[in-house]
PDB file of C-alpha atoms in Angstrom:
ATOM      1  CA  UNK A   1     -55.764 -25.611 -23.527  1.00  0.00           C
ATOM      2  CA  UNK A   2     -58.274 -28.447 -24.513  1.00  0.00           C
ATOM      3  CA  UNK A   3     -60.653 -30.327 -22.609  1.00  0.00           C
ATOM      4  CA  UNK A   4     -60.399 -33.694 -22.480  1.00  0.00           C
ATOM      5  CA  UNK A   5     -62.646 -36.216 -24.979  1.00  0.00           C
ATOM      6  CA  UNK A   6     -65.685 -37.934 -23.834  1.00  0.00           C
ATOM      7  CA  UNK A   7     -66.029 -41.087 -26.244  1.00  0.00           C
ATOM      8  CA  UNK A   8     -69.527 -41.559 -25.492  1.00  0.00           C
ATOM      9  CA  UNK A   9     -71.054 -45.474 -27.014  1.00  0.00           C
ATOM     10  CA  UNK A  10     -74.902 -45.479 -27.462  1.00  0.00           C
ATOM     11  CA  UNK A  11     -76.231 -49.049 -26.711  1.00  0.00           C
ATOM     12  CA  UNK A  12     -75.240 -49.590 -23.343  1.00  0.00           C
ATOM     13  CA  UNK A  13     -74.569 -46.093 -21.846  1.00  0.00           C
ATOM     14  CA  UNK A  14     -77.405 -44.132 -23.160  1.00  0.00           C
ATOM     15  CA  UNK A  15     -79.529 -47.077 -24.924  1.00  0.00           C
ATOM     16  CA  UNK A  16     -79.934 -49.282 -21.888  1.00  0.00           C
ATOM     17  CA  UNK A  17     -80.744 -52.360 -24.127  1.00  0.00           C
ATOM     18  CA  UNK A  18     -79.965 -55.488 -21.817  1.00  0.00           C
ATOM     19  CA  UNK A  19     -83.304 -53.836 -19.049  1.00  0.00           C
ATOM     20  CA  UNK A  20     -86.146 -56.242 -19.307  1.00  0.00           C
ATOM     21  CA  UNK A  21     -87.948 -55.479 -22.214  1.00  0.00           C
ATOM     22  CA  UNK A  22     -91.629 -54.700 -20.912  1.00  0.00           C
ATOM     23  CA  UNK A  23     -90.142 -52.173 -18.778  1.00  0.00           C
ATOM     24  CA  UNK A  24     -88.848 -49.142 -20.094  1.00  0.00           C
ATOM     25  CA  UNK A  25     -86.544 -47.628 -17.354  1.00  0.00           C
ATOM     26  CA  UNK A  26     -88.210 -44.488 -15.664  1.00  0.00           C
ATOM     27  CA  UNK A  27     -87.297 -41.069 -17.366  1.00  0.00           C
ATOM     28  CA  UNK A  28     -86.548 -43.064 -20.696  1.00  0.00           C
ATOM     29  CA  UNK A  29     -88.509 -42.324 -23.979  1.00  0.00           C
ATOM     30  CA  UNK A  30     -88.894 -44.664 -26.857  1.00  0.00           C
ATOM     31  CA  UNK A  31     -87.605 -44.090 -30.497  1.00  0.00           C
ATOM     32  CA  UNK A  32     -88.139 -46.849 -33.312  1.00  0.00           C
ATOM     33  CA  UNK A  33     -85.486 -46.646 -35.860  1.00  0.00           C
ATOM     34  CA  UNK A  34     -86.496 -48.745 -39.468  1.00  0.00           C
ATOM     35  CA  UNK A  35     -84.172 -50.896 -40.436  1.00  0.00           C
ATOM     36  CA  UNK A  36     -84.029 -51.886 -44.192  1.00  0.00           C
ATOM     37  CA  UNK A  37     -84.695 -55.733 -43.483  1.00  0.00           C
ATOM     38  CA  UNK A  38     -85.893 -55.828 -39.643  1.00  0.00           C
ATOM     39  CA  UNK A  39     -88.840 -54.982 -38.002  1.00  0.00           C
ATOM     40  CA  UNK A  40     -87.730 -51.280 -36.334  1.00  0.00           C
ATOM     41  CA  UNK A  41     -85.242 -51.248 -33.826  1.00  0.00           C
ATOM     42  CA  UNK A  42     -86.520 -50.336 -30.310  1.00  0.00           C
ATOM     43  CA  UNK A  43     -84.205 -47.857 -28.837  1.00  0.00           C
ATOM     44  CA  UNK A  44     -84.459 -46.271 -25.029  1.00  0.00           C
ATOM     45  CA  UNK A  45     -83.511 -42.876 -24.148  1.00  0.00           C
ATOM     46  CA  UNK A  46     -83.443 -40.337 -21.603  1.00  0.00           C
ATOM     47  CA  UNK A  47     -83.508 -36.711 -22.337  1.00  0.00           C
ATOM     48  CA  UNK A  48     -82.058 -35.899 -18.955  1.00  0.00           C
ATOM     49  CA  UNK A  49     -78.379 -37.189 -20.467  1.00  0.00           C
ATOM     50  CA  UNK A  50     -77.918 -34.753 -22.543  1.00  0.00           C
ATOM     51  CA  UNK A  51     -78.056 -31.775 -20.340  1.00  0.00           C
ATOM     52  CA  UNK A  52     -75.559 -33.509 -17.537  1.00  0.00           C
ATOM     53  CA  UNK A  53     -73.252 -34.750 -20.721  1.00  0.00           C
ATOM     54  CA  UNK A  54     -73.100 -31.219 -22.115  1.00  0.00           C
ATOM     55  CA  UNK A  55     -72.625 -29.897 -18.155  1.00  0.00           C
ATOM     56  CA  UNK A  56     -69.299 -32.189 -17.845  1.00  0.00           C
ATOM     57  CA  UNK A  57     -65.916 -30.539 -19.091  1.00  0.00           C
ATOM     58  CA  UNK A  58     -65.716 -32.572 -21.751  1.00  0.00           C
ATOM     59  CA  UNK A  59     -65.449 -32.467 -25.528  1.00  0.00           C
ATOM     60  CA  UNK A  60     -68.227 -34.869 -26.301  1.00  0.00           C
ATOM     61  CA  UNK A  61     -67.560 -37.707 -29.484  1.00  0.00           C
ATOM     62  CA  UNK A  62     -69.486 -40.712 -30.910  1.00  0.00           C
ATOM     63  CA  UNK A  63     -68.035 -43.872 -30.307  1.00  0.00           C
ATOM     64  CA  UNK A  64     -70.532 -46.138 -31.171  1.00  0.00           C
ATOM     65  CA  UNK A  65     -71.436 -48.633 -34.081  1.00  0.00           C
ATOM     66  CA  UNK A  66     -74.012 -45.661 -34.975  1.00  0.00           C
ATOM     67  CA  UNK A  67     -71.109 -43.490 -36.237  1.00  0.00           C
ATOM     68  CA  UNK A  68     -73.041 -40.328 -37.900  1.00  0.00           C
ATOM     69  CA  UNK A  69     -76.294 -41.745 -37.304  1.00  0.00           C
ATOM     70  CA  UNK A  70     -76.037 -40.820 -33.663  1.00  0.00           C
ATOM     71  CA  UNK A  71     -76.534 -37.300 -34.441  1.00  0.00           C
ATOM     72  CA  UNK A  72     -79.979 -38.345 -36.397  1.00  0.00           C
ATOM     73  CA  UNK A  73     -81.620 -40.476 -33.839  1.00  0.00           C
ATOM     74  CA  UNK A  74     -80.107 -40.120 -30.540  1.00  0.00           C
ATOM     75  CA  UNK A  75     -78.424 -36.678 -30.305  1.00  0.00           C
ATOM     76  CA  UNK A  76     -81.675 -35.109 -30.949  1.00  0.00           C
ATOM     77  CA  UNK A  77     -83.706 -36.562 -28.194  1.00  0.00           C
ATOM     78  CA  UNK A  78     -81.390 -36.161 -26.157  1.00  0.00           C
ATOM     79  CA  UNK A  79     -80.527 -32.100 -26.517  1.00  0.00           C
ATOM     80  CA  UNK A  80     -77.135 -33.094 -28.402  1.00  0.00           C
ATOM     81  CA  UNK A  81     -75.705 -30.997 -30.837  1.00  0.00           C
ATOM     82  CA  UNK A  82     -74.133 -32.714 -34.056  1.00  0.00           C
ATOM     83  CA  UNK A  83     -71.043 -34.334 -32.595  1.00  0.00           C
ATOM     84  CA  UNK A  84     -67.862 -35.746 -33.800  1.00  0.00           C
ATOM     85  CA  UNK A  85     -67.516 -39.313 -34.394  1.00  0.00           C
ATOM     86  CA  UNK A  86     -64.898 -42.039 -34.696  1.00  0.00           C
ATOM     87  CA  UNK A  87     -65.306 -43.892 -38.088  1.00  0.00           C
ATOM     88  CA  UNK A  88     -64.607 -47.115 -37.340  1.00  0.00           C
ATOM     89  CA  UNK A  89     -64.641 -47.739 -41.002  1.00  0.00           C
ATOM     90  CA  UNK A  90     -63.635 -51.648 -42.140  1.00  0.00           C
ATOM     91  CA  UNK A  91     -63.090 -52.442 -38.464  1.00  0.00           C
ATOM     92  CA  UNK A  92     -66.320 -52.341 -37.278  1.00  0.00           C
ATOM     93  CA  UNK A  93     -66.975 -55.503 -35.560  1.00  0.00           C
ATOM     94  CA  UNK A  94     -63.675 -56.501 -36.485  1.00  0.00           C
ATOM     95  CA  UNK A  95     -62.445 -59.507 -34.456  1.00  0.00           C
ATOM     96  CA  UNK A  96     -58.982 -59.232 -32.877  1.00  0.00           C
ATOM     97  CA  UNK A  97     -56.854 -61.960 -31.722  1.00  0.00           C
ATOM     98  CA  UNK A  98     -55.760 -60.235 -28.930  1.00  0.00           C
ATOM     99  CA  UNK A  99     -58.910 -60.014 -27.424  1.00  0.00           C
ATOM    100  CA  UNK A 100     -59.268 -56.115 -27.551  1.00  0.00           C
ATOM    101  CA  UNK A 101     -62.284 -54.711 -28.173  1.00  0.00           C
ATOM    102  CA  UNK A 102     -62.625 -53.523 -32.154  1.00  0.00           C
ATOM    103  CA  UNK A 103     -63.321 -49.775 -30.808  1.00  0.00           C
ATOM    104  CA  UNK A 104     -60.206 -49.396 -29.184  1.00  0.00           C
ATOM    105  CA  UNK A 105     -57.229 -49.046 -30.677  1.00  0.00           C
ATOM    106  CA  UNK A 106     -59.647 -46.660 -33.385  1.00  0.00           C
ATOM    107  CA  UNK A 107     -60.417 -44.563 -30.327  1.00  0.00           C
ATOM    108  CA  UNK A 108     -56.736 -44.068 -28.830  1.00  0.00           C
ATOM    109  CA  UNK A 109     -55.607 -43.343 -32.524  1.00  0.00           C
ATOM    110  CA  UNK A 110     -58.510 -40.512 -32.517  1.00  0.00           C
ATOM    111  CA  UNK A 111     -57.180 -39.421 -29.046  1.00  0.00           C
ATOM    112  CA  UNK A 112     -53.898 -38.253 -30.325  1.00  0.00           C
ATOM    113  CA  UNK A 113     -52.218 -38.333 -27.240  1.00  0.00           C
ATOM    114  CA  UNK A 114     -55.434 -36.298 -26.049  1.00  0.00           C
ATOM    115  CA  UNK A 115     -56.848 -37.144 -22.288  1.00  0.00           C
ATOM    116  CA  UNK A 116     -59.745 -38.865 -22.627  1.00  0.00           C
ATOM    117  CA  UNK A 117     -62.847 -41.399 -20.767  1.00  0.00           C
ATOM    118  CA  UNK A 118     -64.925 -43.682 -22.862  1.00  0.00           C
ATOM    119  CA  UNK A 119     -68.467 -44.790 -21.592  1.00  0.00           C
ATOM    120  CA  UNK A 120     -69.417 -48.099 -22.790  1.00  0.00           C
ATOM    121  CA  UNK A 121     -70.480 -51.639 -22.122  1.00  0.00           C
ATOM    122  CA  UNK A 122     -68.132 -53.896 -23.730  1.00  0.00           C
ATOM    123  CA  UNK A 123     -64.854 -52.810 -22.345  1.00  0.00           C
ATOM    124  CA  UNK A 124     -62.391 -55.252 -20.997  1.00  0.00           C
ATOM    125  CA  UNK A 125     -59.327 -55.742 -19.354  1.00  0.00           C
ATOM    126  CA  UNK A 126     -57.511 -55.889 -22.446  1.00  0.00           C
ATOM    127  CA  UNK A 127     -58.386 -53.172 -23.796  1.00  0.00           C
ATOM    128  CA  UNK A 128     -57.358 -51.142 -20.359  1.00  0.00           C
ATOM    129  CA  UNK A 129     -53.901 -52.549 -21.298  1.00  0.00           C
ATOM    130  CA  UNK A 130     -54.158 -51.639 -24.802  1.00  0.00           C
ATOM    131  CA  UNK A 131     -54.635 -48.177 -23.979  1.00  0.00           C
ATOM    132  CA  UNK A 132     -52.330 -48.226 -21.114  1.00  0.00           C
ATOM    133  CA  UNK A 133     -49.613 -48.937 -23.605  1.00  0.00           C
ATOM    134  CA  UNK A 134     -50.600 -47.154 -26.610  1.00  0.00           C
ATOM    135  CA  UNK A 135     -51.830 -43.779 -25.222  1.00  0.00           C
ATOM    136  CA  UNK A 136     -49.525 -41.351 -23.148  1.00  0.00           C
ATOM    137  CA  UNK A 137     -52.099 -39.253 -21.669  1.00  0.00           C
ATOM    138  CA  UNK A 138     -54.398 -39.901 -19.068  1.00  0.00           C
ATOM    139  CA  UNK A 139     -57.242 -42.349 -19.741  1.00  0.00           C
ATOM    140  CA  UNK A 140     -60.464 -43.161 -18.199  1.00  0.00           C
ATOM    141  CA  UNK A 141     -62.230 -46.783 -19.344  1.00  0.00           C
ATOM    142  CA  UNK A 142     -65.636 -46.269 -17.804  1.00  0.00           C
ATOM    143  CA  UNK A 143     -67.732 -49.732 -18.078  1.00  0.00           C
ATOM    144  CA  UNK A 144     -71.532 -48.727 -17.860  1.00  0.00           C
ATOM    145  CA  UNK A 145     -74.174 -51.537 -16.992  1.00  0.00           C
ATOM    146  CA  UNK A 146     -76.494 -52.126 -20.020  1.00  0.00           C
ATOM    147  CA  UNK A 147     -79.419 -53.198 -17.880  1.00  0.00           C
ATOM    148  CA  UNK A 148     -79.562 -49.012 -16.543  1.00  0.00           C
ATOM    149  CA  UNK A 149     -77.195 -47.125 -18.311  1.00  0.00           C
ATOM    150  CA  UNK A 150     -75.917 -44.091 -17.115  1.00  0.00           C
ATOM    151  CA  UNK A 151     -76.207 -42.697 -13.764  1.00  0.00           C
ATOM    152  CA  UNK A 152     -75.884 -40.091 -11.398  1.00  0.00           C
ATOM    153  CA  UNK A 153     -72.568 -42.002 -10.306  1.00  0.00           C
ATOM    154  CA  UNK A 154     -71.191 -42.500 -13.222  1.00  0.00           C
ATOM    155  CA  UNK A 155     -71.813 -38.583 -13.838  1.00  0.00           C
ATOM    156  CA  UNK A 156     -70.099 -38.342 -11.045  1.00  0.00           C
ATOM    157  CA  UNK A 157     -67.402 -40.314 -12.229  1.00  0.00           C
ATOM    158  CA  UNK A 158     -66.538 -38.590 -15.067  1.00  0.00           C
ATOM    159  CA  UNK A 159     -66.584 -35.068 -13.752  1.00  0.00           C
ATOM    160  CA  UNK A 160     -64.011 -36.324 -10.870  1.00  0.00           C
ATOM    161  CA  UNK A 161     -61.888 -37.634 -13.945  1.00  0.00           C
ATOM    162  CA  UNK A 162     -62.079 -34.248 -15.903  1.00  0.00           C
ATOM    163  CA  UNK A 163     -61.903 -32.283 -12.926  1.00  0.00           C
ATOM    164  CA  UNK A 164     -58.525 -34.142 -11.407  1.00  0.00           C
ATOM    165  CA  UNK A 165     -56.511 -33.546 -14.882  1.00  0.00           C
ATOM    166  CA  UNK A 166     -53.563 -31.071 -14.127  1.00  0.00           C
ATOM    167  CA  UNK A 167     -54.294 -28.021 -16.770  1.00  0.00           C
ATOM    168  CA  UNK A 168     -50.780 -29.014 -18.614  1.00  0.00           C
ATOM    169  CA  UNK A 169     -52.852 -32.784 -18.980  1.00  0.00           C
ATOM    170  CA  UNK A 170     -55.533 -31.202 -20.834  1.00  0.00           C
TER     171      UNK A 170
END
């Protein structure tokens, strides 16, 4: 019997982006990752989420425009071991007419049927539908605020999800 996934995004969720800029969130630590034609890219992250992500009863996979980078930058700081990832591949950033987000109908392919919750900012009604639809196991689209990212609720959240799948679910 498997657990279910965790498709976990970065920028949003554990990169809390969108907080005012002069004020790194308390508990957060800065990275700088160089970019080839950018000044470095400020990223904010707090060791604390890695612990509680690796607590949850969860199978734990990237889901984020990082793809393998997220286990050379941010799974590090936070505790992570190397993870899975979905390769978005040529749709990254793709634009759908549809209005579903690019991420998901990649993510409910890599689901397989699989139960699974996704963390991330961007998620919409649509894409709820999508996976409504398209996936025949249980589903949890988990919208996380990118001014604080993750939280003690939305911990919460997430283990009441795992925890409420009947063991022929998972």
């Amino acid at each position: 019997m498997s657990r279910p996934l965790l498709f976990l995004d970065v920028d949003g969720p554990l990169n809390p982006y969108a907080a005012q800029r002069e004020r790194r969130p308390e508990g957060y630590t800065t990275i700088r990752v160089p970019l080839a034609s950018r000044r470095p890219l400020r990223v904010w992250l707090n060791p604390a989420h890695g612990p509680a992500l690796l607590a949850l009863d969860y199978e734990l996979c990237w889901a984020t425009t990082w793809m393998a980078e997220a286990n050379h930058w941010i799974a590090p700081v936070l505790g992570l071991p190397e993870l899975p990832y979905v390769d978005f591949g040529a749709g990254l950033f793709a634009h759908r007419s549809d209005g579903v987000h690019w991420k998901t109908e990649p993510i409910v392919a890599y689901a397989g049927g699989r139960p699974f919750a996704w963390v991330d900012d961007e998620q919409s009604t649509e894409d709820a539908v999508f996976v409504a639809d398209h996936h025949p196991g249980p589903a949890l689209l988990h919208h996380v605020n990118p001014r604080i990212g993750l939280r003690a609720g939305d911990f919460t959240t997430l283990a009441e999800f795992a925890a409420g799948l009947s063991p022929t679910a998972t």
